[in-house]
Coordinates of C-alpha atoms in Angstrom, one line a residue:
Chain T
X26 CA 28.3 13.7 -31.6
X27 CA 24.9 15.2 -31.0
X28 CA 23.5 11.9 -29.9
X29 CA 26.4 11.4 -27.5
X30 CA 25.8 14.8 -26.0
X31 CA 22.1 14.0 -25.4
X32 CA 23.0 10.7 -23.8
X33 CA 25.6 12.3 -21.5
X34 CA 23.0 15.1 -20.7
X35 CA 20.4 12.5 -19.9
X36 CA 22.9 10.5 -17.7
X37 CA 23.8 13.6 -15.8
X38 CA 20.1 14.5 -15.2
X39 CA 19.4 10.9 -14.2
X40 CA 22.3 10.8 -11.7
X41 CA 21.1 14.1 -10.1
X42 CA 17.6 12.8 -9.7
X43 CA 18.9 9.5 -8.6
X44 CA 20.9 11.1 -5.9
X45 CA 17.7 12.3 -4.2
X46 CA 16.2 8.8 -4.5
X47 CA 19.4 7.4 -3.0
X48 CA 19.1 9.7 0.0
X49 CA 15.5 8.5 0.6
X50 CA 16.4 4.9 0.0
X51 CA 19.4 4.9 2.3
X52 CA 17.0 6.0 5.2
X53 CA 14.5 3.2 4.4
X54 CA 17.3 0.6 4.1
X55 CA 18.9 1.8 7.4
X56 CA 15.5 1.4 9.1
X57 CA 15.0 -2.0 7.6
X58 CA 18.5 -3.2 8.2
X59 CA 18.5 -2.3 11.9
X60 CA 14.9 -2.6 12.9
X61 CA 13.5 -5.1 10.4
X62 CA 10.6 -2.6 9.8
X63 CA 9.4 -1.9 6.3
X64 CA 8.5 1.7 6.7
X65 CA 5.4 2.6 4.7
X66 CA 5.4 6.2 5.9
X67 CA 8.9 6.9 4.4
X68 CA 7.5 8.9 1.5
X69 CA 5.4 10.9 3.9
X70 CA 8.5 11.8 5.9
X71 CA 9.8 13.3 2.6
X72 CA 6.5 15.2 2.3
X73 CA 6.9 16.5 5.9
X74 CA 10.3 17.8 4.8
X75 CA 8.8 19.6 1.8
X76 CA 6.0 21.2 3.9
X77 CA 8.4 22.2 6.7
X78 CA 10.5 24.0 4.1
X79 CA 7.3 25.8 2.9
X80 CA 6.2 26.7 6.4
X81 CA 9.7 28.0 7.4
X82 CA 9.9 30.0 4.1
X83 CA 6.5 31.5 4.6
X84 CA 6.9 32.4 8.3
X85 CA 10.6 33.4 8.5
X86 CA 11.2 33.9 4.7
X87 CA 14.3 31.7 5.1
X88 CA 15.9 30.1 2.1
X89 CA 14.9 26.4 1.8
X90 CA 18.5 25.2 2.1
X91 CA 19.0 27.2 5.3
X92 CA 15.8 25.7 6.7
X93 CA 17.6 22.4 6.7
X94 CA 19.3 23.6 9.9
X95 CA 16.0 24.0 11.7
X96 CA 14.1 21.2 10.1
X97 CA 16.6 18.4 10.5
X98 CA 17.0 18.5 14.4
X99 CA 13.2 18.8 14.7
X100 CA 12.7 15.9 12.3
X101 CA 15.1 13.8 14.3
X102 CA 13.1 14.4 17.5
X103 CA 9.8 13.7 15.7
X104 CA 11.4 10.4 14.5
X105 CA 12.4 9.5 18.0
X106 CA 9.0 10.2 19.4
X107 CA 7.1 8.3 16.7
X108 CA 9.3 5.3 17.1
X109 CA 8.7 5.3 20.9
X110 CA 5.0 5.5 20.6
X111 CA 4.3 3.3 17.6
X112 CA 7.1 0.9 16.9
X113 CA 8.9 0.1 20.2
X114 CA 5.8 -1.7 21.6
X115 CA 5.9 -3.9 18.5
X116 CA 9.6 -4.8 18.7
X117 CA 9.0 -8.5 19.0
X118 CA 5.8 -8.6 16.9
X119 CA 5.8 -10.3 13.5
X120 CA 7.0 -8.2 10.5
X121 CA 3.5 -7.9 9.2
X122 CA 2.4 -5.9 12.3
X123 CA 5.1 -3.2 12.0
X124 CA 4.4 -2.9 8.3
X125 CA 0.7 -2.3 9.1
X126 CA 1.6 0.1 11.9
X127 CA 3.7 2.2 9.6
X128 CA 0.9 2.0 7.0
X129 CA -1.4 3.5 9.6
X130 CA 1.1 6.2 10.4
X131 CA 1.3 7.0 6.7
X132 CA -2.4 7.4 6.5
X133 CA -2.5 9.6 9.6
X134 CA 0.4 11.8 8.3
X135 CA -1.1 12.2 4.8
X136 CA -4.5 13.1 6.0
X137 CA -3.3 15.4 8.7
X138 CA -1.2 17.3 6.1
X139 CA -4.3 17.3 3.9
X140 CA -6.4 18.9 6.6
X141 CA -3.8 21.6 7.4
X142 CA -2.6 22.5 3.9
X143 CA -5.5 21.4 1.6
X144 CA -5.3 19.3 -1.5
X145 CA -3.9 21.9 -4.0
X146 CA -0.3 21.4 -5.1
X147 CA 2.3 23.5 -3.4
X148 CA 5.8 24.5 -4.5
X149 CA 8.5 26.9 -3.3
X150 CA 9.9 29.3 -5.8
X151 CA 13.5 30.4 -5.3
X152 CA 14.9 33.3 -7.3
X153 CA 17.7 31.1 -8.7
X154 CA 15.3 28.2 -9.7
X155 CA 16.0 28.5 -13.4
X156 CA 19.7 29.3 -13.2
X157 CA 21.9 26.8 -15.0
X158 CA 25.6 26.0 -15.2
X159 CA 27.2 25.0 -18.4
X160 CA 29.9 22.3 -18.3
X161 CA 31.1 22.0 -21.9
X162 CA 28.2 20.8 -24.0
X163 CA 25.9 19.8 -21.1
X164 CA 23.8 22.1 -19.0
X165 CA 23.0 21.4 -15.3
X166 CA 20.5 23.2 -13.2
X167 CA 21.8 25.0 -10.2
X168 CA 19.2 23.7 -7.7
X169 CA 19.9 20.2 -8.8
X170 CA 23.6 20.7 -8.2
X171 CA 23.0 22.2 -4.8
X172 CA 20.9 19.1 -4.1
X173 CA 23.7 16.9 -5.2
X174 CA 26.1 18.7 -2.8
X175 CA 23.7 18.4 0.1
X176 CA 23.3 14.7 -0.6
X177 CA 27.1 14.2 -0.7
X178 CA 27.5 15.9 2.7
X179 CA 24.7 14.0 4.3
X180 CA 25.8 10.6 3.1
X181 CA 29.5 11.2 3.9
X182 CA 28.3 12.3 7.4
X183 CA 26.3 9.1 7.8
X184 CA 29.2 7.0 6.6
X185 CA 31.6 8.6 9.1
X186 CA 29.0 8.3 11.9
X187 CA 28.4 4.6 11.2
X188 CA 32.1 3.6 10.8
X189 CA 34.0 5.9 13.2
X190 CA 31.7 6.7 16.2
X191 CA 30.9 4.4 19.1
X192 CA 27.2 4.9 18.6
X193 CA 27.6 4.1 14.9
X194 CA 29.3 0.8 15.8
X195 CA 26.4 0.0 18.2
X196 CA 24.0 0.6 15.3
X197 CA 25.9 -1.8 13.1
X198 CA 26.1 -4.3 15.9
X199 CA 22.3 -4.1 16.4
X200 CA 21.8 -4.6 12.7
X201 CA 24.0 -7.7 12.6
X202 CA 22.6 -9.4 15.7
X203 CA 20.2 -7.8 18.1
X204 CA 20.5 -10.4 20.8
X205 CA 24.3 -10.4 20.6
X206 CA 24.3 -6.6 20.8
X207 CA 22.2 -6.7 23.9
X208 CA 24.5 -9.2 25.5
X209 CA 27.5 -6.9 25.2
X210 CA 25.4 -4.1 26.8
X211 CA 24.0 -2.1 23.9
X212 CA 20.5 -0.7 24.6
X213 CA 19.0 -1.8 21.3
X214 CA 15.7 -0.1 21.9
X215 CA 17.5 3.2 22.2
X216 CA 19.4 2.3 19.0
X217 CA 16.1 1.6 17.2
X218 CA 14.8 5.1 18.2
X219 CA 18.1 6.7 17.0
X220 CA 17.9 4.9 13.7
X221 CA 14.3 5.9 13.1
X222 CA 15.3 9.5 13.9
X223 CA 18.1 9.2 11.3
X224 CA 15.8 7.8 8.7
X225 CA 13.4 10.7 9.3
X226 CA 16.3 13.2 9.0
X227 CA 17.4 11.7 5.6
X228 CA 13.9 11.8 4.3
X229 CA 13.3 15.4 5.4
X230 CA 16.6 16.5 3.9
X231 CA 15.4 14.9 0.6
X232 CA 12.1 16.6 0.8
X233 CA 13.7 20.0 1.4
X234 CA 16.1 19.8 -1.5
X235 CA 13.2 18.6 -3.7
X236 CA 10.6 21.2 -3.0
X237 CA 12.1 23.9 -5.2
X238 CA 12.0 21.4 -8.1
X239 CA 8.5 20.0 -8.0
X240 CA 4.9 20.5 -6.8
X241 CA 3.8 18.5 -3.7
X242 CA 0.4 17.4 -2.7
X243 CA -0.1 15.7 0.7
X244 CA -1.9 12.5 -0.2
X245 CA -0.3 11.8 -3.6
X246 CA 3.3 12.8 -3.3
X247 CA 3.8 10.6 -0.2
X248 CA 2.9 7.2 -1.6
X249 CA 4.8 8.1 -4.8
X250 CA 8.0 8.5 -2.9
X251 CA 7.3 5.5 -0.6
X252 CA 7.1 3.4 -3.8
X253 CA 10.3 4.9 -5.2
X254 CA 12.0 4.2 -1.9
X255 CA 10.9 0.6 -2.0
X256 CA 12.2 0.3 -5.5
X257 CA 15.6 1.8 -4.6
X258 CA 16.1 -0.4 -1.6
X259 CA 15.1 -3.6 -3.3
X260 CA 17.4 -2.8 -6.2
X261 CA 20.2 -2.3 -3.7
X262 CA 19.2 -5.1 -1.5
X263 CA 16.9 -4.6 1.5
X264 CA 18.9 -3.5 4.5
X265 CA 22.1 -2.9 2.4
X266 CA 22.7 0.8 3.0
X267 CA 25.4 1.4 0.5
X268 CA 23.6 -0.7 -2.1
X269 CA 20.7 1.7 -1.7
X270 CA 23.0 4.5 -3.1
X271 CA 23.6 2.4 -6.2
X272 CA 19.9 1.6 -6.4
X273 CA 18.9 5.2 -6.2
X274 CA 21.4 6.4 -8.9
X275 CA 20.3 3.5 -11.1
X276 CA 16.6 4.3 -10.7
X277 CA 17.2 7.9 -11.6
X278 CA 19.1 7.0 -14.8
X279 CA 16.6 4.3 -15.8
X280 CA 13.7 6.7 -15.4
X281 CA 15.3 9.5 -17.4
X282 CA 16.6 7.2 -20.2
X283 CA 13.3 5.3 -20.3
X284 CA 11.3 8.6 -20.4
X285 CA 13.4 10.0 -23.3
X286 CA 13.9 6.9 -25.4
X287 CA 10.9 4.6 -24.8
X288 CA 7.8 6.5 -23.5
X289 CA 7.4 9.3 -21.0
X290 CA 3.9 8.1 -19.9
X291 CA 5.4 4.9 -18.4
X292 CA 8.1 6.8 -16.5
X293 CA 6.9 5.3 -13.2
X294 CA 6.6 1.8 -14.5
X295 CA 10.2 1.2 -15.4
X296 CA 11.3 1.3 -11.8
X297 CA 8.4 -1.0 -10.8
X298 CA 9.3 -3.5 -13.4
X299 CA 12.9 -3.5 -12.4
X300 CA 11.7 -3.8 -8.8
X301 CA 9.6 -6.9 -9.6
X302 CA 12.4 -8.5 -11.6
X303 CA 15.0 -8.0 -8.8
X304 CA 12.5 -9.2 -6.2
X305 CA 11.9 -12.4 -8.2
X306 CA 15.3 -13.1 -9.6
X307 CA 17.8 -11.7 -7.1
X308 CA 16.1 -10.8 -3.9
X309 CA 19.4 -10.1 -2.2
X310 CA 19.7 -7.0 -4.4
X311 CA 21.9 -6.1 -7.3
X312 CA 24.9 -5.4 -5.1
X313 CA 24.4 -7.9 -2.3
X314 CA 26.9 -10.7 -1.7
X315 CA 24.7 -12.9 0.5
X316 CA 22.8 -15.7 -1.2
X317 CA 20.2 -16.1 1.5
X318 CA 16.7 -16.2 -0.1
X319 CA 14.1 -14.0 1.4
Chain I
X12 CA -27.7 -23.0 16.3
X13 CA -26.7 -24.1 12.8
X14 CA -23.6 -22.5 11.2
X15 CA -25.9 -20.7 8.8
X16 CA -28.1 -18.9 11.4
X17 CA -25.9 -15.8 11.3
X18 CA -26.1 -15.7 7.5
X19 CA -29.9 -16.2 7.5
X20 CA -30.4 -13.3 9.9
X21 CA -28.1 -11.2 7.8
X22 CA -30.0 -12.0 4.7
X23 CA -33.4 -11.3 6.4
X24 CA -32.2 -7.9 7.6
X25 CA -30.7 -7.2 4.2
X26 CA -33.9 -8.0 2.3
X27 CA -36.0 -5.8 4.7
X28 CA -33.6 -2.9 4.7
X29 CA -34.7 -1.0 1.6
X30 CA -38.3 -1.1 2.8
X31 CA -37.3 0.4 6.2
X32 CA -34.7 2.9 5.1
X33 CA -35.1 3.6 1.4
X34 CA -33.0 6.8 1.6
X35 CA -29.8 5.0 2.5
X36 CA -29.5 2.7 -0.5
X37 CA -26.2 4.1 -1.8
X38 CA -24.6 3.9 1.6
X39 CA -25.8 0.4 2.0
X40 CA -24.4 -0.7 -1.4
X41 CA -21.0 0.8 -0.5
X42 CA -21.1 -1.0 2.8
X43 CA -22.0 -4.4 1.2
X44 CA -19.3 -4.0 -1.4
X45 CA -16.7 -3.2 1.1
X46 CA -17.8 -6.1 3.4
X47 CA -17.6 -8.5 0.5
X48 CA -14.3 -7.2 -0.9
X49 CA -12.8 -7.4 2.6
X50 CA -14.1 -10.9 3.1
X51 CA -12.8 -11.9 -0.4
X52 CA -9.4 -10.3 0.5
X53 CA -9.5 -12.3 3.8
X54 CA -9.5 -15.6 1.9
X55 CA -6.0 -14.9 0.9
X56 CA -4.9 -12.4 3.6
X57 CA -6.5 -14.0 6.7
X58 CA -7.1 -17.7 5.9
X59 CA -4.0 -18.3 3.8
X60 CA -2.0 -15.6 5.5
X61 CA -0.7 -13.7 2.5
X62 CA -1.4 -10.0 2.9
X63 CA -2.0 -8.3 -0.4
X64 CA -2.0 -4.5 -1.0
X65 CA -3.0 -4.8 -4.6
X66 CA -6.6 -6.0 -4.6
X67 CA -7.8 -2.8 -6.3
X68 CA -6.4 -4.4 -9.4
X69 CA -9.2 -7.0 -9.2
X70 CA -11.8 -4.4 -8.5
X71 CA -10.6 -2.5 -11.6
X72 CA -10.5 -5.6 -13.7
X73 CA -14.1 -6.5 -12.9
X74 CA -15.3 -3.0 -13.4
X75 CA -13.5 -2.4 -16.6
X76 CA -14.5 -5.7 -18.1
X77 CA -18.2 -4.9 -17.7
X78 CA -17.7 -1.4 -18.9
X79 CA -15.7 -2.3 -22.0
X80 CA -17.9 -5.2 -23.0
X81 CA -21.0 -3.1 -22.7
X82 CA -19.7 -0.1 -24.6
X83 CA -17.3 -1.6 -27.1
X84 CA -18.5 -5.2 -27.8
X85 CA -22.2 -4.9 -26.8
X86 CA -21.8 -8.1 -24.7
X87 CA -24.5 -9.0 -22.1
X88 CA -23.5 -8.1 -18.6
X89 CA -23.7 -11.6 -17.2
X90 CA -21.1 -12.8 -19.7
X91 CA -19.0 -9.8 -18.9
X92 CA -19.1 -10.7 -15.2
X93 CA -18.0 -14.3 -15.9
X94 CA -15.2 -13.1 -18.2
X95 CA -14.1 -10.6 -15.6
X96 CA -14.0 -13.3 -12.9
X97 CA -12.1 -15.6 -15.3
X98 CA -9.6 -12.9 -16.1
X99 CA -9.2 -12.1 -12.4
X100 CA -8.5 -15.8 -11.6
X101 CA -6.0 -16.0 -14.5
X102 CA -4.3 -12.8 -13.3
X103 CA -4.2 -14.2 -9.7
X104 CA -2.7 -17.5 -11.0
X105 CA 0.0 -15.7 -13.0
X106 CA 0.7 -13.2 -10.3
X107 CA 0.8 -15.8 -7.6
X108 CA 3.0 -18.3 -9.6
X109 CA 5.5 -15.5 -10.0
X110 CA 5.5 -14.1 -6.4
X111 CA 4.6 -16.9 -4.0
X112 CA 8.3 -17.7 -3.8
X113 CA 8.5 -14.5 -1.7
X114 CA 7.4 -14.6 1.9
X115 CA 5.6 -12.2 4.2
X116 CA 6.4 -8.5 3.6
X117 CA 8.2 -9.2 0.3
X118 CA 5.0 -10.7 -1.2
X119 CA 3.1 -7.6 0.1
X120 CA 5.6 -5.3 -1.7
X121 CA 5.3 -7.2 -4.9
X122 CA 1.5 -6.9 -4.9
X123 CA 1.7 -3.1 -4.8
X124 CA 4.1 -3.1 -7.8
X125 CA 1.8 -5.4 -9.8
X126 CA -1.3 -3.3 -9.1
X127 CA 0.5 0.0 -9.8
X128 CA 1.7 -1.4 -13.2
X129 CA -2.0 -2.3 -14.1
X130 CA -3.0 1.2 -13.1
X131 CA -0.4 2.8 -15.4
X132 CA -1.7 0.5 -18.2
X133 CA -5.3 1.6 -17.6
X134 CA -4.2 5.3 -17.7
X135 CA -2.0 5.1 -20.7
X136 CA -3.6 2.6 -23.1
X137 CA -6.3 4.9 -24.3
X138 CA -7.4 2.6 -27.2
X139 CA -8.5 0.0 -24.7
X140 CA -9.5 1.8 -21.5
X141 CA -10.4 5.3 -22.5
X142 CA -7.3 6.5 -20.7
X143 CA -7.1 8.9 -17.8
X144 CA -10.4 10.6 -18.6
X145 CA -12.2 7.4 -17.8
X146 CA -15.1 5.5 -19.4
X147 CA -18.9 5.8 -19.2
X148 CA -21.3 2.9 -19.0
X149 CA -24.3 4.4 -20.7
X150 CA -26.4 1.4 -21.5
X151 CA -26.6 -2.2 -20.3
X152 CA -28.8 -5.1 -21.5
X153 CA -31.5 -6.0 -19.1
X154 CA -31.2 -9.5 -17.7
X155 CA -34.7 -10.9 -16.9
X156 CA -36.1 -7.4 -17.4
X157 CA -34.1 -6.0 -14.6
X158 CA -32.9 -2.4 -15.0
X159 CA -29.3 -2.6 -13.7
X160 CA -29.1 1.2 -13.3
X161 CA -31.9 1.1 -10.7
X162 CA -30.4 1.6 -7.2
X163 CA -32.7 -1.0 -5.7
X164 CA -31.6 -3.7 -8.2
X165 CA -28.0 -2.8 -7.5
X166 CA -28.7 -3.1 -3.8
X167 CA -30.1 -6.6 -4.1
X168 CA -27.3 -7.6 -6.4
X169 CA -24.7 -6.4 -3.8
X170 CA -26.6 -8.2 -1.1
X171 CA -26.6 -11.5 -3.1
X172 CA -22.9 -11.0 -3.7
X173 CA -22.2 -10.5 0.0
X174 CA -24.2 -13.6 0.9
X175 CA -22.4 -15.7 -1.7
X176 CA -19.0 -14.6 -0.4
X177 CA -19.8 -15.2 3.2
X178 CA -21.4 -18.5 2.4
X179 CA -18.2 -19.6 0.7
X180 CA -16.2 -18.5 3.8
X181 CA -18.5 -20.4 6.2
X182 CA -17.6 -23.4 4.0
X183 CA -14.0 -22.8 4.7
X184 CA -14.4 -22.6 8.4
X185 CA -15.2 -26.3 8.7
X186 CA -14.1 -27.6 5.3
X187 CA -10.9 -29.4 4.2
X188 CA -9.6 -26.5 2.1
X189 CA -10.1 -24.1 5.1
X190 CA -7.9 -26.3 7.3
X191 CA -5.3 -26.6 4.5
X192 CA -5.1 -22.8 4.2
X193 CA -4.8 -22.3 8.0
X194 CA -2.0 -25.0 8.1
X195 CA -0.1 -23.1 5.4
X196 CA -0.6 -19.8 7.2
X197 CA 0.7 -21.1 10.5
X198 CA 3.7 -23.0 9.2
X199 CA 4.4 -23.9 5.6
X200 CA 7.1 -26.5 6.4
X201 CA 4.8 -28.4 8.7
X202 CA 1.9 -28.2 6.3
X203 CA 4.1 -29.7 3.6
X204 CA 5.1 -32.4 6.0
X205 CA 1.4 -33.2 6.4
X206 CA 1.0 -33.7 2.7
X207 CA -0.3 -30.3 1.7
X208 CA 1.2 -28.5 -1.3
X209 CA 1.5 -24.9 0.1
X210 CA 2.0 -23.2 -3.3
X211 CA -1.1 -24.9 -4.7
X212 CA -3.2 -24.0 -1.7
X213 CA -2.0 -20.3 -1.8
X214 CA -2.6 -20.2 -5.5
X215 CA -6.2 -21.5 -5.2
X216 CA -6.8 -19.1 -2.3
X217 CA -5.5 -16.2 -4.5
X218 CA -7.6 -17.2 -7.5
X219 CA -10.8 -17.5 -5.4
X220 CA -10.0 -14.2 -3.7
X221 CA -9.3 -12.4 -7.0
X222 CA -12.4 -13.8 -8.8
X223 CA -14.7 -12.8 -5.9
X224 CA -13.2 -9.4 -5.7
X225 CA -13.7 -8.9 -9.5
X226 CA -17.4 -9.9 -9.2
X227 CA -17.8 -7.1 -6.7
X228 CA -15.8 -4.9 -9.0
X229 CA -18.4 -5.5 -11.8
X230 CA -21.2 -4.4 -9.5
X231 CA -19.2 -1.4 -8.4
X232 CA -18.6 -0.5 -12.0
X233 CA -22.4 -0.5 -12.7
X234 CA -23.0 1.3 -9.5
X235 CA -20.6 4.2 -10.4
X236 CA -21.4 3.9 -14.1
X237 CA -18.3 6.1 -14.6
X238 CA -14.9 4.6 -14.2
X239 CA -11.7 6.6 -13.6
X240 CA -8.4 4.7 -13.4
X241 CA -7.2 7.1 -10.8
X242 CA -10.0 6.1 -8.4
X243 CA -10.6 2.5 -9.2
X244 CA -7.0 1.1 -9.6
X245 CA -5.3 3.3 -7.0
X246 CA -3.4 2.1 -4.0
X247 CA -5.8 3.8 -1.4
X248 CA -8.6 1.4 -2.5
X249 CA -6.3 -1.6 -2.0
X250 CA -5.3 -0.3 1.4
X251 CA -8.9 0.3 2.3
X252 CA -9.9 -3.2 1.4
X253 CA -7.0 -4.8 3.3
X254 CA -7.4 -2.6 6.4
X255 CA -11.2 -3.2 6.6
X256 CA -10.5 -6.9 6.9
X257 CA -7.6 -6.5 9.3
X258 CA -9.4 -4.1 11.6
X259 CA -12.5 -6.4 11.7
X260 CA -10.4 -9.5 12.3
X261 CA -8.4 -11.6 9.9
X262 CA -9.4 -15.2 9.4
X263 CA -12.8 -14.9 11.0
X264 CA -16.2 -15.3 9.2
X265 CA -17.8 -12.0 10.2
X266 CA -14.7 -9.9 11.0
X267 CA -14.4 -8.2 7.6
X268 CA -18.1 -7.4 7.5
X269 CA -17.9 -5.9 11.0
X270 CA -14.9 -3.9 9.9
X271 CA -16.8 -2.6 6.9
X272 CA -19.8 -1.6 9.0
X273 CA -17.5 0.3 11.4
X274 CA -15.4 2.0 8.7
X275 CA -18.2 2.9 6.2
X276 CA -20.4 4.3 9.0
X277 CA -17.6 6.4 10.6
X278 CA -16.5 7.6 7.2
X279 CA -20.1 8.8 6.6
X280 CA -20.3 10.4 10.1
X281 CA -17.1 12.3 9.7
X282 CA -17.6 13.1 6.0
X283 CA -18.3 16.8 6.7
X284 CA -15.5 17.3 9.2
X285 CA -12.7 15.5 7.3
X286 CA -13.9 15.9 3.7
X287 CA -11.1 14.4 1.6
X288 CA -9.1 13.3 4.6
X289 CA -11.5 10.4 5.2
X290 CA -8.7 7.8 5.3
X291 CA -7.6 9.4 8.6
X292 CA -10.0 7.1 10.4
X293 CA -8.5 4.0 8.8
X294 CA -5.0 5.1 9.9
X295 CA -6.1 5.7 13.5
X296 CA -8.1 2.5 13.8
X297 CA -5.4 0.3 12.3
X298 CA -2.9 1.7 14.7
X299 CA -5.2 1.0 17.6
X300 CA -5.9 -2.5 16.4
X301 CA -2.2 -3.4 15.8
X302 CA -1.1 -2.0 19.1
X303 CA -3.9 -3.2 21.4
X304 CA -5.9 -6.0 19.7
X305 CA -3.7 -7.7 17.1
X306 CA -6.5 -10.2 16.2
X307 CA -8.8 -7.5 15.1
X308 CA -12.3 -6.7 16.7
X309 CA -14.0 -10.0 15.9
X310 CA -10.8 -12.1 16.5
X311 CA -10.4 -10.5 19.9
X312 CA -14.0 -11.2 20.8
X313 CA -13.9 -14.8 19.7
X314 CA -10.6 -15.3 21.6
X315 CA -12.2 -13.9 24.7
X316 CA -15.3 -16.1 24.4
X317 CA -13.3 -19.2 23.8
X318 CA -11.1 -18.5 26.8
X319 CA -14.2 -17.9 29.0
X320 CA -15.9 -21.0 27.9
X321 CA -12.7 -23.0 28.5
X322 CA -12.4 -21.5 32.0
X323 CA -16.0 -22.4 32.8
X324 CA -15.6 -26.0 31.5
X325 CA -12.6 -26.5 33.8
X326 CA -14.4 -25.1 36.8
X327 CA -17.3 -27.5 36.7

């Protein structure tokens, strides 16, 4: 009984962490699916979210979850602008070029944050940070539950946007066939900007709900989350948005179970090994239907 | 002008440098190491067209091999260097056999994962690597009476290393293997139709690239004489090596060296302003290069010279 409770507890923790990974991975997968860009700056977008929550908290003493309302629209604009300046000139360039351009963007963002905020770790303390909720034998942390709720809202919102709205249909059309979408009158360049803005919004949301739970440093936290986002999207299939949700939850569970039952010091390695295995054995992702080899 | 004129001038300047500017030896060693790493990276990344973001793994392998064989096994450094290069070639072979089924960006992503796993091993396997605290090289045998901890000796070793790497790449520019690599880079299917085995060519390029990088890693290990897995295996070093080559110009003989001169000097110039944020300059330059001169500095220059020569030849 005791063993069973620990396993359920671990699964619950894994799913809650995995939800954040899913949110980050969905953005990366959306950007790849529509724009064919592997975004090396994605983890740094998460860090931008973390630091925007910090700045808003320090300047306006606003609760981090309320700062979502300010940070998300601003992040969307930032995403639009960055796409216009850096990625839209490269729309017909080989995939290698956009990868390197986002890598350059990542270095610029990391080091700018480093110059502004310094290298010491930062976190945001909320008064209810240690509050927990008991569900029978398992204990869940309140901030992780809030994070889970935010993730659900954001992902359902994205789902409704992509399936119900005219703009969402244009996004999916662009992802399926850019030339075809242009032929029926869709401005695919505008769609690219929109999608990059959305990717930024998802990453910033993830950063804001994470900052009460961990310490962030500009140049280290970014690459860590970029790697996690790659792992998540490859598990789910690159460009497969709903697969990324499964990939995120899976990574969270694998990390927590691996850390408690195998070895905590290799926590980051489990995801990477899974990533390599999927890339080599099933490059279409665990949930993909297509059999096209990459 | 023979194809070795450039290399001869480089060697002459290199030999005279410590006599003219003895105060800048450490900077010069860093520059030579980055020039050679970027050139070695370019064998795989530029000539064979497979961008790796995991070359820090080879630097780490070379450095750790010499450190461990000196401190644990009391092995002479020249054997350690050979073992390190052999291990690097073996690693490249295994790594490439697994991942060369993947193309373009997917290969790049897999290299990051492999290098990160090696870093985690270096941090966690304390019995082998000294763990996260790192490892000291406190004594080395003296080959031919040379003190390897002397900065000047290290400088000449680094210079010899750079000359060897560039000499090998000059060989590729006109040699059969160089043409095979370029054919694979441009179009694997056509290369195959011409009787080239693309996987074998890529594997050989990867093994050469890895072994040469590990050789530099061994010199770097002695130069630092204190190895920390966080520094030496970490993604930023891989990124620096790759970006140095790309900014200088992929698939050219002198491009990676020019990239190294530009980047090492600007990092030195801005050291006081940017302090830890020294990778900012890499970010800015790679964006400028990707957006405005996709062939890199040297590539763009060569391209322009060839076009001008062609225009002149048609006029007369």
